[in-house]
CSV table of C-alpha atoms in Angstrom, one decimal:
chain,number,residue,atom,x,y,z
A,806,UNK,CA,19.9,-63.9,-37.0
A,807,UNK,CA,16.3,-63.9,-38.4
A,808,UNK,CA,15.1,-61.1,-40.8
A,809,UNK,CA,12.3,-60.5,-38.5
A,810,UNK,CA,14.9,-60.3,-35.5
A,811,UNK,CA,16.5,-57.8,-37.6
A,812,UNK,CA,13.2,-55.6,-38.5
A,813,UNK,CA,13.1,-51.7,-36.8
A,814,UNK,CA,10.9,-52.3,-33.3
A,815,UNK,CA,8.0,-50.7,-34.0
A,816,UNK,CA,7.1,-46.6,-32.9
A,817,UNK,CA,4.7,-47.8,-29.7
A,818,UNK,CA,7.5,-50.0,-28.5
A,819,UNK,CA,10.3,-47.5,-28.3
A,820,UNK,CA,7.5,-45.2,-27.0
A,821,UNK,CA,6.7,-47.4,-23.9
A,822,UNK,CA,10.8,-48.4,-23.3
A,823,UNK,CA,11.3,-44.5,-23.2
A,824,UNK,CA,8.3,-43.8,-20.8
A,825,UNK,CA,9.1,-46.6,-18.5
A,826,UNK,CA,12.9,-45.3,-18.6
A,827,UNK,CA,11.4,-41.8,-17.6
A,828,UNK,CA,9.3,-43.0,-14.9
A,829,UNK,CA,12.0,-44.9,-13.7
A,830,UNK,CA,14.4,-42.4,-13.9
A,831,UNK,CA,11.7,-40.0,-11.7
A,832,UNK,CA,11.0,-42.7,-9.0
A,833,UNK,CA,14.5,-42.8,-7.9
A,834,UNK,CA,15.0,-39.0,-8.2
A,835,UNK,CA,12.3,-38.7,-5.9
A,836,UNK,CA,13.3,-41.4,-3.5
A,837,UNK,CA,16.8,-39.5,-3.1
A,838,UNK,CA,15.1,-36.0,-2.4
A,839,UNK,CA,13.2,-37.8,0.2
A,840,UNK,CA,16.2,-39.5,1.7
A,841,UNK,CA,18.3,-36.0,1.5
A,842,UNK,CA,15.7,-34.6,3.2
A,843,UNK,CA,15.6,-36.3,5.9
A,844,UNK,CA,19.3,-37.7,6.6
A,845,UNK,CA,20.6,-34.5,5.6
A,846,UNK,CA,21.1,-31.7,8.3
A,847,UNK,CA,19.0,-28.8,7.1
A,848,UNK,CA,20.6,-25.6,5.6
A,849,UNK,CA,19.1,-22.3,7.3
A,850,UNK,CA,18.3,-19.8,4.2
A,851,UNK,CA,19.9,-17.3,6.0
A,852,UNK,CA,23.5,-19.0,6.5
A,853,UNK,CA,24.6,-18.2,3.7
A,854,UNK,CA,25.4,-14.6,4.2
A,855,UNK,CA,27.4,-15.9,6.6
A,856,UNK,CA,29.9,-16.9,4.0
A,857,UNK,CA,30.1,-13.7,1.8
A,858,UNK,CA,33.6,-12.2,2.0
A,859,UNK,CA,32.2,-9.0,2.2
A,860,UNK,CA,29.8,-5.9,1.0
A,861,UNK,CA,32.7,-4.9,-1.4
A,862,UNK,CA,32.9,-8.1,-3.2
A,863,UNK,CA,29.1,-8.6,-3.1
A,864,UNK,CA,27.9,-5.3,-5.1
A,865,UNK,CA,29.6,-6.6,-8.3
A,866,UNK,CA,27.7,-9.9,-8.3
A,867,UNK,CA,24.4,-7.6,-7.7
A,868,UNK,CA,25.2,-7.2,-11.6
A,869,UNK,CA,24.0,-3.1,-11.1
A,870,UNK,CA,21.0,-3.9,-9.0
A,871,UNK,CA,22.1,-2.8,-5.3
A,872,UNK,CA,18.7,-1.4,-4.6
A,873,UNK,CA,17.2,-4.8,-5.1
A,874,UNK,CA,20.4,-6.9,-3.6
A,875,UNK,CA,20.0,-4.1,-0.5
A,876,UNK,CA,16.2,-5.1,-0.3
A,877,UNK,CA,17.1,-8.5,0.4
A,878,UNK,CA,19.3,-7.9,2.7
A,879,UNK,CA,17.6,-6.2,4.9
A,880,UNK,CA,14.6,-8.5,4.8
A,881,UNK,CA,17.3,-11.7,5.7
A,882,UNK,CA,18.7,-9.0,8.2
A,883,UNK,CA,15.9,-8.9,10.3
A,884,UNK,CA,15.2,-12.8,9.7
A,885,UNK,CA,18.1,-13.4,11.2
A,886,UNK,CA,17.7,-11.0,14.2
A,887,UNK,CA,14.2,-12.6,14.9
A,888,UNK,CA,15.3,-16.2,14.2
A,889,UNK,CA,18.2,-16.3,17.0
A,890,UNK,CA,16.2,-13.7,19.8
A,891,UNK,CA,13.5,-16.8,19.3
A,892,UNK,CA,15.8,-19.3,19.6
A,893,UNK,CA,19.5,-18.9,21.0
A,894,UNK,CA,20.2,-15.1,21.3
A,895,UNK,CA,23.2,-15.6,19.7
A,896,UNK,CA,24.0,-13.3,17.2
A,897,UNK,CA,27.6,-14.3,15.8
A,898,UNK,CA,27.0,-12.9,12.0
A,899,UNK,CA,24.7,-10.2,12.9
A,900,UNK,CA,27.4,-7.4,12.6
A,901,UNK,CA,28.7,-9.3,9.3
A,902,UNK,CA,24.6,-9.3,8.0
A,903,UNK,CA,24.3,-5.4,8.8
A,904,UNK,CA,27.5,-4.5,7.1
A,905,UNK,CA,26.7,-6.5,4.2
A,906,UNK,CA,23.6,-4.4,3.9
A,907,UNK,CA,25.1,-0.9,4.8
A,908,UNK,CA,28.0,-1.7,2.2
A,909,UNK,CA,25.2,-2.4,-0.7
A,910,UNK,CA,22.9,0.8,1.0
A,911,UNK,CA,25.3,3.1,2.6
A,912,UNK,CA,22.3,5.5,3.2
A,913,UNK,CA,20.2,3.5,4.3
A,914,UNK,CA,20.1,5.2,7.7
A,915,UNK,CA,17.4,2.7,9.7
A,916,UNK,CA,19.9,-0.3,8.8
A,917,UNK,CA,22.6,1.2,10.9
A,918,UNK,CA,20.4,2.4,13.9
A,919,UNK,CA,18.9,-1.0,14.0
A,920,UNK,CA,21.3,-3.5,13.7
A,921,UNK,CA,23.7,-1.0,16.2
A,922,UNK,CA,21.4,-1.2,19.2
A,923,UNK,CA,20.9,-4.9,18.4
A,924,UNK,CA,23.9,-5.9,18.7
A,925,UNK,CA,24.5,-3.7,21.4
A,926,UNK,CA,21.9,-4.4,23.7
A,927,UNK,CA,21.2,-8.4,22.6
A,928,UNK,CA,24.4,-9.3,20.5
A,929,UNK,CA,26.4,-7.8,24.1
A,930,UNK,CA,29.5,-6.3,21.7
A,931,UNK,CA,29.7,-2.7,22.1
A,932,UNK,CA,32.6,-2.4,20.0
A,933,UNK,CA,30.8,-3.9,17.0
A,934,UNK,CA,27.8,-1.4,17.5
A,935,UNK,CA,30.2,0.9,17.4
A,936,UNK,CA,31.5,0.5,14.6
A,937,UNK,CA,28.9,0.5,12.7
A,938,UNK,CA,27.7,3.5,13.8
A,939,UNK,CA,30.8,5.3,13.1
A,940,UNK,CA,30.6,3.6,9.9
A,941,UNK,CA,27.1,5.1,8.9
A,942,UNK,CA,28.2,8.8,10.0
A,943,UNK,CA,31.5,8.3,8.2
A,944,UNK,CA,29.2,7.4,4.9
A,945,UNK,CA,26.5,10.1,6.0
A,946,UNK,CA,28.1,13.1,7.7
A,947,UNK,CA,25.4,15.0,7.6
A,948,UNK,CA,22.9,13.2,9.1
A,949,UNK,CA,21.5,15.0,12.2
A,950,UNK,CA,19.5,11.2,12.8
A,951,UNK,CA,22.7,8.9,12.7
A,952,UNK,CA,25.0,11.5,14.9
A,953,UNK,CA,22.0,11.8,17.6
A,954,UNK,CA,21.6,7.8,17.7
A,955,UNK,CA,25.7,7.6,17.9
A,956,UNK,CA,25.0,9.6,21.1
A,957,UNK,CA,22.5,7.6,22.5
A,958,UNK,CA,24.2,4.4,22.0
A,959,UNK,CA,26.5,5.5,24.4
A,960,UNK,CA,24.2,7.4,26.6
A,961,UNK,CA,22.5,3.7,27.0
A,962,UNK,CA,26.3,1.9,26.8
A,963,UNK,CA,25.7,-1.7,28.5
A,964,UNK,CA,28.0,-2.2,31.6
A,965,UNK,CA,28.3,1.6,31.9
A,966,UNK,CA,26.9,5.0,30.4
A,967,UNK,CA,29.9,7.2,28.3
A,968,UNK,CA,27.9,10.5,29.2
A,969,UNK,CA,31.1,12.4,28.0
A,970,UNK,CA,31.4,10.5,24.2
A,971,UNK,CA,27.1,10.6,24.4
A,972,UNK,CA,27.7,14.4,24.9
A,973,UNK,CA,30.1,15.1,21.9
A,974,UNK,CA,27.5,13.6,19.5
A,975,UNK,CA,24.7,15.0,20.9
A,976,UNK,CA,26.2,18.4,20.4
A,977,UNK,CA,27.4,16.9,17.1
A,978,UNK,CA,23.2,16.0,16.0
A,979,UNK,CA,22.5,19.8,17.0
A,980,UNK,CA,24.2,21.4,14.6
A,981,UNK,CA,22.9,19.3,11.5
A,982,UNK,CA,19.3,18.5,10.1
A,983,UNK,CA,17.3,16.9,12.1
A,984,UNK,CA,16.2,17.0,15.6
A,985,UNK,CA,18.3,19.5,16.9
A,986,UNK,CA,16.0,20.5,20.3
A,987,UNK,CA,16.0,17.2,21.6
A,988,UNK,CA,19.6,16.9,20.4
A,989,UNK,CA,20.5,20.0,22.6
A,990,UNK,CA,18.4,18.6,25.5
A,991,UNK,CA,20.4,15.2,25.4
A,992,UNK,CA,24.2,17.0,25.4
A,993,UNK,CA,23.2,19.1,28.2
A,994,UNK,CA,22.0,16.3,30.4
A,995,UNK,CA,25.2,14.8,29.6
A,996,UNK,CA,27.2,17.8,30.3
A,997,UNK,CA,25.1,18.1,33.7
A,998,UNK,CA,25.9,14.7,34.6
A,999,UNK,CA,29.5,14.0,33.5
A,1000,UNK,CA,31.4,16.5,35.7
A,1001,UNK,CA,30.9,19.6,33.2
A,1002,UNK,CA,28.5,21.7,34.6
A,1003,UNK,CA,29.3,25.4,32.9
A,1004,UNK,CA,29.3,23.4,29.3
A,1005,UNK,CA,25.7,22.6,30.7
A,1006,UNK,CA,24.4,25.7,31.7
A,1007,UNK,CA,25.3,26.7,28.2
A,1008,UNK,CA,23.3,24.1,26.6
A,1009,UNK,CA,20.7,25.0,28.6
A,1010,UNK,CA,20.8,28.3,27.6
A,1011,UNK,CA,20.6,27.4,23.8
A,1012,UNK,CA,17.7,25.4,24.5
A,1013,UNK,CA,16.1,28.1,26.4
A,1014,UNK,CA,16.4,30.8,23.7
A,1015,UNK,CA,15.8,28.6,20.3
A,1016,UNK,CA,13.3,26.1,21.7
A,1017,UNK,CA,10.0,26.7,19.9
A,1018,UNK,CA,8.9,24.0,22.4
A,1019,UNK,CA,7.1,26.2,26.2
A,1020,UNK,CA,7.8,22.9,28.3
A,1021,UNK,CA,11.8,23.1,27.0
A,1022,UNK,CA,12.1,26.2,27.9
A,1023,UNK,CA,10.9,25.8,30.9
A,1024,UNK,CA,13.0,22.8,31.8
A,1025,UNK,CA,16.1,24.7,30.8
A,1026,UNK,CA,15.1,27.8,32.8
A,1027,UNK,CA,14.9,25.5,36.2
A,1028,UNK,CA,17.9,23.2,35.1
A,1029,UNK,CA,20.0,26.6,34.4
A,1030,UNK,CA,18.7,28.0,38.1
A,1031,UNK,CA,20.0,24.4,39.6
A,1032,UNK,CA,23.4,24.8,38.1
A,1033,UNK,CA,23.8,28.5,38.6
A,1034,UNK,CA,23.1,27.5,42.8
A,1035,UNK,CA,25.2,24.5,43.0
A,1036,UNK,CA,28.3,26.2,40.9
A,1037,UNK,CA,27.9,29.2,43.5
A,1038,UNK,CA,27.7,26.8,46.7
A,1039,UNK,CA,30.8,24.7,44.9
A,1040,UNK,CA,28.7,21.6,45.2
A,1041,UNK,CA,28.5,20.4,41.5
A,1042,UNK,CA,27.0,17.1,42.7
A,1043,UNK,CA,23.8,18.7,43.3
A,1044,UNK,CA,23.2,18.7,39.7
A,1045,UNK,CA,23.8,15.3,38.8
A,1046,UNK,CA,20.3,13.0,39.0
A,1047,UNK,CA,20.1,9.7,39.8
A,1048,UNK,CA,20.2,7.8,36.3
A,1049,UNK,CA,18.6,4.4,36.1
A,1050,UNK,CA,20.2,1.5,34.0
A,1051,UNK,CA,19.4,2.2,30.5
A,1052,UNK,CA,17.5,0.1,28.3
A,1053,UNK,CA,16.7,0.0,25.1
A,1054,UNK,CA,14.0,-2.4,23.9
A,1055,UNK,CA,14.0,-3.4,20.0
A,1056,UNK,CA,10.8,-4.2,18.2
A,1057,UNK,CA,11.4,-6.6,15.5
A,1058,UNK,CA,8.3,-6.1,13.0
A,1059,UNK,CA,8.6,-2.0,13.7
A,1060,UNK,CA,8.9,0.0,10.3
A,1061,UNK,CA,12.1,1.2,9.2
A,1062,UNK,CA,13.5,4.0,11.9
A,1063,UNK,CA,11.0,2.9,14.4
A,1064,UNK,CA,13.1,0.3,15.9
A,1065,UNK,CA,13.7,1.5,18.9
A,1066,UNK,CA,12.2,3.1,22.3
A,1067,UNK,CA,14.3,5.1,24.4
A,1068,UNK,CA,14.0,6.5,27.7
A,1069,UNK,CA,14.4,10.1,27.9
A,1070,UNK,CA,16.2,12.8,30.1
């Protein structure tokens, strides 16, 4: 070998062999995104919730930060609501999504209402609503709101109205913070309409005499009058009205505890 065969290349050279390496190198990264991206089946963002074990195991990896994991949650929660009423309705993770959330945000109140009546009234699984409705009181047992929304959840029960469980939390809302008048109002409709009518004429009479509300009393004055006639004639039926089917219509983009419309008693 010659001495000049032997000589160090000079700095340009190895500069221009490693840029041409780089470029290279770039070209066929590039050329394998492209490819990937369009053999590849895409990966919805929000699928991967799907996959958590569960809340319990997920607030360690939030590393102290639950507020912020929470945030997210809630923000892929709705995603995912929107996502499948646009598309499918099917809603197979949306229980697993909402008690992902209420795990990381126990008292996060509008999380449980929402996803609840969701699943409910789109998702069809009562039981799963359910749940997480008894969850949210279980982690919140004084909340007036969550006890009043257990009761409407089954006051508007798909397939069939549980006035009588409707009732017990309805009762259940009026004696915590919150919206005890209209709490009262519901539990004695229920109690008019389930077979009970002396439990309603005492409702009644509650609303009557702590109702700061004229049109309440009112109501409760002619609804007590009804009940007092058809328990003397022995024709309880006379109080019972003729209830509708319930629905319950969900508004995707409504602020937190504004989810929902309801049709009143």
């Amino acid at each position: 070998m010659s001495a000049l065969a032997r000589a160090p290349q000079p700095l340009r050279v190895r500069q221009a062999v490693a840029w041409a390496l780089a470029l290279a190198l770039g070209a066929a990264v590039f050329q394998l995104a492209n490819w990937s991206w369009t053999a590849l089946p895409r990966v919805s963002p929000l699928e991967e919730l799907a996959y958590y074990p569960s809340g319990q195991h997920v607030r360690p990896a939030t590393l102290g930060h639950e507020e912020t994991a929470a945030d997210l949650a809630w923000i892929r929660a709705i995603q995912y609501y929107g996502q499948h009423r646009r598309t499918d309705n099917r809603f197979d993770h949306l229980y697993h999504v909402f008690d992902i959330l209420t795990t990381l945000a126990p008292g996060f109140e509008s999380a449980y209402v929402f996803g609840a009546f969701a699943l409910a009234q789109e998702g069809r699984n009562f039981p799963f609503a359910e749940a997480l409705m008894l969850k949210g009181l279980d982690r919140n047992p004084r909340s007036g709101r969550l006890a009043f929304e257990l009761g409407f959840l089954y006051y508007v029960k798909p397939n069939g109205r549980d006035l009588g469980r409707a009732a017990e939390y309805f009762e259940l809302a009026a004696l915590l913070p919150g919206r005890r008048d209209v709490a009262r109002r519901f539990a004695a409709f229920c109690r008019q309409n389930s077979g009970s009518p002396a439990v309603a004429y005492a409702l009644w009479q509650q609303v009557r005499e702590t109702s700061p509300n004229a049109y309440l009393r009112e109501l409760a004055e002619r609804e007590m009058a009804r009940i007092h006639d058809a328990m003397a004639a022995g024709r309880n039926d006379l109080v019972r009205s003729r209830l509708s089917t319930p629905v319950v219509l969900l508004r995707e983009s409504a602020p937190a505890g504004q989810g929902t419309k309801r049709n009143a008693p």
